[in-house]
CSV table of C-alpha atoms in Angstrom, one decimal:
chain,number,residue,atom,x,y,z
A,478,UNK,CA,-16.3,27.3,10.5
A,479,UNK,CA,-14.9,24.8,13.0
A,480,UNK,CA,-13.4,21.8,11.3
A,481,UNK,CA,-13.6,18.2,12.6
A,482,UNK,CA,-11.6,15.4,11.1
A,483,UNK,CA,-13.0,11.8,10.8
A,484,UNK,CA,-10.0,9.7,9.9
A,485,UNK,CA,-10.5,6.7,7.5
A,486,UNK,CA,-10.2,3.4,9.2
A,487,UNK,CA,-9.1,-0.2,8.8
A,488,UNK,CA,-11.4,-3.2,9.4
A,489,UNK,CA,-10.8,-5.6,12.3
A,490,UNK,CA,-10.4,-8.5,9.8
A,491,UNK,CA,-7.4,-6.9,8.2
A,492,UNK,CA,-5.3,-7.9,11.2
A,493,UNK,CA,-5.8,-11.6,10.5
A,494,UNK,CA,-3.6,-12.2,7.5
A,495,UNK,CA,-2.0,-15.6,6.8
A,496,UNK,CA,1.2,-15.3,4.8
A,497,UNK,CA,1.2,-18.9,3.6
A,498,UNK,CA,-2.3,-18.5,2.2
A,499,UNK,CA,-1.3,-15.2,0.6
A,500,UNK,CA,1.6,-16.9,-1.2
A,501,UNK,CA,-0.8,-19.7,-2.3
A,502,UNK,CA,-3.2,-17.2,-3.7
A,503,UNK,CA,-0.4,-15.6,-5.7
A,504,UNK,CA,1.1,-18.8,-6.8
A,505,UNK,CA,4.6,-17.9,-5.6
A,506,UNK,CA,7.0,-19.6,-3.3
A,507,UNK,CA,9.1,-18.3,-0.4
A,508,UNK,CA,10.8,-15.6,-2.5
A,509,UNK,CA,10.5,-12.1,-1.0
A,510,UNK,CA,8.3,-9.6,-2.9
A,511,UNK,CA,7.2,-6.0,-2.9
A,512,UNK,CA,3.5,-5.6,-3.1
A,513,UNK,CA,1.4,-2.7,-4.4
A,514,UNK,CA,-2.4,-3.0,-3.9
A,515,UNK,CA,-3.9,-0.3,-6.1
A,516,UNK,CA,-5.2,0.5,-9.5
A,517,UNK,CA,-2.5,0.3,-12.2
A,518,UNK,CA,-2.3,3.9,-13.6
A,519,UNK,CA,0.3,6.7,-13.9
A,520,UNK,CA,-1.0,8.5,-10.8
A,521,UNK,CA,-0.1,5.5,-8.6
A,522,UNK,CA,3.5,5.7,-10.0
A,523,UNK,CA,3.7,1.9,-10.6
A,524,UNK,CA,6.3,2.3,-13.3
A,525,UNK,CA,8.7,4.1,-11.0
A,526,UNK,CA,8.2,1.3,-8.5
A,527,UNK,CA,9.0,-1.3,-11.1
A,528,UNK,CA,12.1,0.7,-12.1
A,529,UNK,CA,13.2,1.1,-8.5
A,530,UNK,CA,13.1,-2.7,-8.0
A,531,UNK,CA,15.5,-3.4,-11.0
A,532,UNK,CA,18.5,-3.3,-8.7
A,533,UNK,CA,16.9,-5.1,-5.8
A,534,UNK,CA,16.3,-8.8,-5.4
A,535,UNK,CA,12.6,-8.5,-5.0
A,536,UNK,CA,9.7,-9.5,-7.3
A,537,UNK,CA,7.0,-6.9,-7.9
A,538,UNK,CA,3.4,-8.1,-7.2
A,539,UNK,CA,0.5,-5.8,-8.2
A,540,UNK,CA,-3.0,-6.5,-7.0
A,541,UNK,CA,-5.6,-4.2,-8.7
A,542,UNK,CA,-7.2,-3.5,-12.0
A,543,UNK,CA,-5.7,-1.6,-14.9
A,544,UNK,CA,-7.9,1.5,-15.5
A,545,UNK,CA,-9.3,1.6,-19.0
A,546,UNK,CA,-6.9,3.4,-21.3
A,547,UNK,CA,-3.8,2.4,-19.2
A,548,UNK,CA,-3.0,-0.9,-21.0
A,549,UNK,CA,0.2,0.5,-22.5
A,550,UNK,CA,1.2,1.8,-19.1
A,551,UNK,CA,0.9,-1.8,-17.7
A,552,UNK,CA,3.0,-3.0,-20.6
A,553,UNK,CA,5.7,-0.5,-19.7
A,554,UNK,CA,5.6,-1.8,-16.1
A,555,UNK,CA,5.9,-5.4,-17.4
A,556,UNK,CA,8.9,-4.4,-19.4
A,557,UNK,CA,10.6,-2.8,-16.4
A,558,UNK,CA,9.7,-5.8,-14.2
A,559,UNK,CA,9.9,-9.0,-16.2
A,560,UNK,CA,9.0,-11.2,-13.3
A,561,UNK,CA,5.9,-9.2,-12.5
A,562,UNK,CA,2.9,-10.9,-10.9
A,563,UNK,CA,-0.3,-9.0,-11.7
A,564,UNK,CA,-3.6,-10.0,-10.1
A,565,UNK,CA,-6.3,-7.8,-11.6
A,566,UNK,CA,-8.8,-8.7,-9.0
A,567,UNK,CA,-8.7,-10.3,-5.6
A,568,UNK,CA,-11.7,-10.4,-3.3
A,569,UNK,CA,-11.2,-7.8,-0.5
A,570,UNK,CA,-11.4,-10.4,2.3
A,571,UNK,CA,-8.4,-12.2,0.7
A,572,UNK,CA,-6.1,-9.2,0.3
A,573,UNK,CA,-5.0,-9.3,4.0
A,574,UNK,CA,-3.3,-12.6,3.3
A,575,UNK,CA,-1.3,-11.2,0.4
A,576,UNK,CA,-0.4,-8.2,2.6
A,577,UNK,CA,0.9,-10.6,5.3
A,578,UNK,CA,3.1,-12.4,2.8
A,579,UNK,CA,4.8,-9.3,1.4
A,580,UNK,CA,8.2,-8.0,2.5
A,581,UNK,CA,7.0,-4.4,1.9
A,582,UNK,CA,3.8,-2.7,0.6
A,583,UNK,CA,4.7,0.2,-1.6
A,584,UNK,CA,2.4,3.0,-2.9
A,585,UNK,CA,4.7,5.8,-4.2
A,586,UNK,CA,1.8,7.7,-5.6
A,587,UNK,CA,2.0,11.2,-7.0
A,588,UNK,CA,-0.9,12.0,-4.8
A,589,UNK,CA,-2.7,9.9,-2.3
A,590,UNK,CA,-5.3,10.4,0.4
A,591,UNK,CA,-5.3,8.0,3.2
A,592,UNK,CA,-4.1,5.0,1.3
A,593,UNK,CA,-6.5,2.4,2.7
A,594,UNK,CA,-4.4,-0.4,1.3
A,595,UNK,CA,-1.4,1.0,3.2
A,596,UNK,CA,-3.4,1.0,6.4
A,597,UNK,CA,-4.4,-2.6,5.7
A,598,UNK,CA,-0.7,-3.6,5.1
A,599,UNK,CA,0.2,-2.0,8.4
A,600,UNK,CA,-2.5,-4.1,10.1
A,601,UNK,CA,-0.6,-7.3,9.0
A,602,UNK,CA,2.7,-5.9,10.4
A,603,UNK,CA,4.1,-5.3,6.9
A,604,UNK,CA,6.4,-2.3,6.5
A,605,UNK,CA,5.2,0.3,4.1
A,606,UNK,CA,6.5,2.8,1.5
A,607,UNK,CA,4.5,5.9,0.6
A,608,UNK,CA,5.0,9.0,-1.5
A,609,UNK,CA,5.5,12.3,0.4
A,610,UNK,CA,2.4,14.2,1.2
A,611,UNK,CA,0.8,16.0,4.2
A,612,UNK,CA,-2.1,13.7,4.8
A,613,UNK,CA,0.0,10.5,4.5
A,614,UNK,CA,2.5,11.9,7.0
A,615,UNK,CA,-0.4,12.7,9.4
A,616,UNK,CA,-1.5,9.1,9.2
A,617,UNK,CA,1.8,7.1,9.1
A,618,UNK,CA,4.3,9.4,10.8
A,619,UNK,CA,7.6,7.6,11.5
A,620,UNK,CA,6.0,4.2,10.8
A,621,UNK,CA,6.4,4.5,7.0
A,622,UNK,CA,9.4,5.0,4.7
A,623,UNK,CA,8.6,8.1,2.6
A,624,UNK,CA,9.9,8.7,-0.9
A,625,UNK,CA,9.8,11.4,-3.5
A,626,UNK,CA,7.6,10.0,-6.3
A,627,UNK,CA,9.6,11.9,-9.0
A,628,UNK,CA,12.8,10.0,-8.1
A,629,UNK,CA,13.3,6.3,-8.8
A,630,UNK,CA,16.3,6.5,-6.6
A,631,UNK,CA,14.2,7.9,-3.8
A,632,UNK,CA,11.6,5.1,-4.2
A,633,UNK,CA,14.4,2.5,-4.2
A,634,UNK,CA,15.9,4.0,-1.0
A,635,UNK,CA,12.5,4.0,0.7
A,636,UNK,CA,12.1,0.3,-0.1
A,637,UNK,CA,15.5,-0.4,1.4
A,638,UNK,CA,14.8,1.6,4.5
A,639,UNK,CA,11.4,-0.1,5.0
A,640,UNK,CA,13.1,-3.6,4.6
A,641,UNK,CA,16.0,-2.6,7.0
A,642,UNK,CA,13.9,-1.1,9.8
A,643,UNK,CA,10.5,-2.4,10.5
A,644,UNK,CA,9.3,-0.2,13.4
A,645,UNK,CA,7.5,-3.0,15.1
A,646,UNK,CA,4.6,-0.5,15.6
A,647,UNK,CA,2.9,-1.2,12.3
A,648,UNK,CA,-0.1,-3.0,13.8
A,649,UNK,CA,-0.4,-0.4,16.6
A,650,UNK,CA,-0.6,2.4,14.1
A,651,UNK,CA,-3.2,0.6,12.1
A,652,UNK,CA,-5.2,-0.1,15.3
A,653,UNK,CA,-5.4,3.6,16.0
A,654,UNK,CA,-7.4,4.0,12.8
A,655,UNK,CA,-10.4,1.7,13.4
A,656,UNK,CA,-13.8,2.2,11.7
A,657,UNK,CA,-15.2,2.4,15.2
A,658,UNK,CA,-13.1,5.4,15.9
A,659,UNK,CA,-14.2,6.9,12.6
A,660,UNK,CA,-17.9,6.4,13.5
A,661,UNK,CA,-17.4,8.1,16.9
A,662,UNK,CA,-15.7,11.0,15.3
A,663,UNK,CA,-18.5,11.4,12.8
A,664,UNK,CA,-21.1,11.2,15.6
A,665,UNK,CA,-19.3,13.9,17.6
A,666,UNK,CA,-19.1,16.1,14.5
A,667,UNK,CA,-22.8,15.8,13.8
A,668,UNK,CA,-23.7,16.3,17.5
A,669,UNK,CA,-21.6,19.6,17.5
Protein backbone atom coordinates (compact mmCIF):
# COMPACT_ATOMS: atom_id res chain seq x y z
CA UNK A 1 0.00 0.00 0.00
CA UNK A 2 1.09 3.60 -0.49
CA UNK A 3 3.03 4.97 2.43
CA UNK A 4 2.89 8.52 3.75
CA UNK A 5 5.24 9.89 6.37
CA UNK A 6 4.12 12.39 8.98
CA UNK A 7 7.30 13.61 10.65
CA UNK A 8 7.42 14.42 14.35
CA UNK A 9 7.66 18.08 15.12
CA UNK A 10 8.97 20.65 17.53
CA UNK A 11 6.79 23.21 19.30
CA UNK A 12 7.14 26.93 18.57
CA UNK A 13 8.02 27.60 22.20
CA UNK A 14 11.18 25.48 21.92
CA UNK A 15 12.87 28.30 19.97
CA UNK A 16 12.72 30.72 22.90
CA UNK A 17 15.37 29.33 25.23
CA UNK A 18 17.20 31.61 27.68
CA UNK A 19 20.68 30.25 28.47
CA UNK A 20 21.08 32.30 31.67
CA UNK A 21 17.79 30.96 32.99
CA UNK A 22 18.87 27.43 32.04
CA UNK A 23 22.08 27.75 34.06
CA UNK A 24 20.08 29.11 36.97
CA UNK A 25 17.70 26.14 36.81
CA UNK A 26 20.68 23.76 36.90
CA UNK A 27 22.53 25.69 39.58
CA UNK A 28 25.74 25.89 37.56
CA UNK A 29 27.87 28.83 36.49
CA UNK A 30 29.41 29.66 33.14
CA UNK A 31 31.27 26.38 32.69
CA UNK A 32 30.49 24.59 29.41
CA UNK A 33 28.52 21.36 29.66
CA UNK A 34 27.20 18.54 27.53
CA UNK A 35 23.51 17.90 28.02
CA UNK A 36 21.47 14.77 27.51
CA UNK A 37 17.71 15.05 27.92
CA UNK A 38 16.34 11.52 28.09
CA UNK A 39 15.56 8.69 30.42
CA UNK A 40 18.62 7.26 32.15
CA UNK A 41 18.84 3.67 30.94
CA UNK A 42 21.26 1.47 28.99
CA UNK A 43 19.38 1.91 25.67
CA UNK A 44 20.16 5.64 25.78
CA UNK A 45 23.87 4.78 26.21
CA UNK A 46 24.38 7.33 28.97
CA UNK A 47 27.38 5.46 30.38
CA UNK A 48 29.26 5.66 27.07
CA UNK A 49 28.53 9.40 27.03
CA UNK A 50 29.94 9.78 30.55
CA UNK A 51 33.04 7.79 29.61
CA UNK A 52 33.50 9.84 26.43
CA UNK A 53 33.60 13.05 28.46
CA UNK A 54 36.39 11.81 30.76
CA UNK A 55 39.07 13.28 28.51
CA UNK A 56 37.15 16.45 27.68
CA UNK A 57 36.74 19.57 29.84
CA UNK A 58 32.94 19.40 29.92
CA UNK A 59 30.58 18.52 32.73
CA UNK A 60 27.77 16.07 31.97
CA UNK A 61 24.23 17.22 32.72
CA UNK A 62 21.39 14.71 32.55
CA UNK A 63 17.75 15.77 32.57
CA UNK A 64 15.35 12.87 32.85
CA UNK A 65 14.17 10.11 35.12
CA UNK A 66 15.97 6.90 35.95
CA UNK A 67 13.77 4.04 34.79
CA UNK A 68 12.93 1.68 37.59
CA UNK A 69 15.54 -1.05 37.85
CA UNK A 70 18.29 1.19 36.43
CA UNK A 71 19.53 2.70 39.68
CA UNK A 72 22.81 0.75 39.44
CA UNK A 73 23.24 2.02 35.90
CA UNK A 74 22.96 5.61 37.18
CA UNK A 75 25.58 4.82 39.83
CA UNK A 76 27.94 3.58 37.09
CA UNK A 77 27.32 6.83 35.20
CA UNK A 78 28.04 8.84 38.38
CA UNK A 79 31.28 6.92 38.88
CA UNK A 80 32.35 7.69 35.30
CA UNK A 81 31.33 11.37 35.60
CA UNK A 82 32.03 12.52 39.16
CA UNK A 83 30.82 16.08 38.51
CA UNK A 84 27.54 14.89 37.04
CA UNK A 85 24.46 17.05 37.44
CA UNK A 86 21.31 14.93 37.30
CA UNK A 87 17.88 16.55 37.28
CA UNK A 88 15.31 13.72 37.41
CA UNK A 89 12.45 15.98 36.36
CA UNK A 90 12.13 19.41 34.80
CA UNK A 91 8.83 20.79 33.57
CA UNK A 92 8.81 20.54 29.78
CA UNK A 93 8.33 24.27 29.26
CA UNK A 94 11.63 24.87 31.12
CA UNK A 95 13.75 22.36 29.18
CA UNK A 96 14.28 24.83 26.32
CA UNK A 97 16.29 27.06 28.66
CA UNK A 98 18.61 24.21 29.62
CA UNK A 99 19.02 23.33 25.92
CA UNK A 100 19.98 26.94 25.19
CA UNK A 101 22.66 26.85 27.91
CA UNK A 102 24.33 23.64 26.72
CA UNK A 103 27.46 23.53 24.58
CA UNK A 104 26.15 20.32 22.97
CA UNK A 105 23.14 18.05 23.35
CA UNK A 106 24.18 14.40 23.05
CA UNK A 107 21.95 11.35 22.65
CA UNK A 108 24.24 8.50 21.51
CA UNK A 109 21.45 5.93 21.83
CA UNK A 110 21.68 2.36 20.63
CA UNK A 111 18.37 2.95 18.92
CA UNK A 112 16.39 6.15 18.59
CA UNK A 113 13.38 7.24 16.64
CA UNK A 114 13.13 10.97 16.01
CA UNK A 115 14.76 12.08 19.21
CA UNK A 116 12.35 14.87 20.12
CA UNK A 117 14.82 16.25 22.66
CA UNK A 118 17.37 16.48 19.85
CA UNK A 119 14.94 18.48 17.71
CA UNK A 120 14.27 20.74 20.69
CA UNK A 121 18.02 21.26 21.20
CA UNK A 122 18.38 22.24 17.54
CA UNK A 123 15.56 24.76 18.01
CA UNK A 124 17.75 26.65 20.49
CA UNK A 125 20.70 26.59 18.08
CA UNK A 126 22.56 23.99 20.15
CA UNK A 127 24.79 21.54 18.21
CA UNK A 128 23.75 17.91 18.59
CA UNK A 129 25.34 14.46 18.73
CA UNK A 130 23.26 11.40 17.85
CA UNK A 131 23.85 7.69 17.33
CA UNK A 132 23.89 6.41 13.78
CA UNK A 133 20.59 5.22 12.42
CA UNK A 134 18.53 5.66 9.28
CA UNK A 135 15.70 7.71 10.74
CA UNK A 136 17.97 10.12 12.64
CA UNK A 137 19.99 10.67 9.46
CA UNK A 138 16.74 11.44 7.64
CA UNK A 139 15.86 14.08 10.23
CA UNK A 140 19.21 15.68 10.96
CA UNK A 141 21.34 15.09 7.85
CA UNK A 142 24.57 17.06 8.00
CA UNK A 143 23.33 19.19 10.90
CA UNK A 144 24.26 16.56 13.53
CA UNK A 145 27.50 14.91 14.52
CA UNK A 146 26.91 11.15 14.26
CA UNK A 147 28.62 8.51 16.38
CA UNK A 148 28.79 4.75 16.64
CA UNK A 149 27.17 4.00 20.02
CA UNK A 150 29.38 0.94 20.50
CA UNK A 151 32.52 3.11 20.61
CA UNK A 152 33.34 5.57 23.40
CA UNK A 153 36.01 6.98 21.09
CA UNK A 154 33.39 7.58 18.39
CA UNK A 155 31.07 9.31 20.89
CA UNK A 156 33.96 11.52 22.07
CA UNK A 157 34.89 12.35 18.46
CA UNK A 158 31.31 13.32 17.64
CA UNK A 159 31.21 15.65 20.65
CA UNK A 160 34.43 17.32 19.53
CA UNK A 161 33.11 17.67 15.97
CA UNK A 162 29.83 19.17 17.21
CA UNK A 163 31.73 21.68 19.37
CA UNK A 164 34.13 22.59 16.56
CA UNK A 165 31.64 23.09 13.79
CA UNK A 166 28.21 24.31 14.60
CA UNK A 167 26.50 24.43 11.21
CA UNK A 168 24.56 27.60 11.93
CA UNK A 169 21.55 25.82 10.44
CA UNK A 170 20.34 24.16 13.65
CA UNK A 171 17.30 26.42 14.09
CA UNK A 172 16.39 26.17 10.40
CA UNK A 173 16.46 22.37 10.51
CA UNK A 174 14.24 22.40 13.61
CA UNK A 175 11.81 24.88 11.95
CA UNK A 176 11.36 22.46 9.06
CA UNK A 177 9.79 20.00 11.54
CA UNK A 178 6.90 21.97 12.98
CA UNK A 179 3.81 20.36 14.50
CA UNK A 180 1.81 22.39 11.95
CA UNK A 181 3.64 20.55 9.18
CA UNK A 182 2.94 17.22 10.93
CA UNK A 183 -0.77 18.06 11.16
CA UNK A 184 -0.90 18.93 7.44
CA UNK A 185 0.87 15.67 6.54
CA UNK A 186 -1.62 13.70 8.61
CA UNK A 187 -4.60 15.49 7.05
CA UNK A 188 -3.26 14.79 3.55
CA UNK A 189 -2.73 11.14 4.44
CA UNK A 190 -6.29 10.76 5.75
CA UNK A 191 -7.68 12.60 2.71
CA UNK A 192 -5.83 10.21 0.39
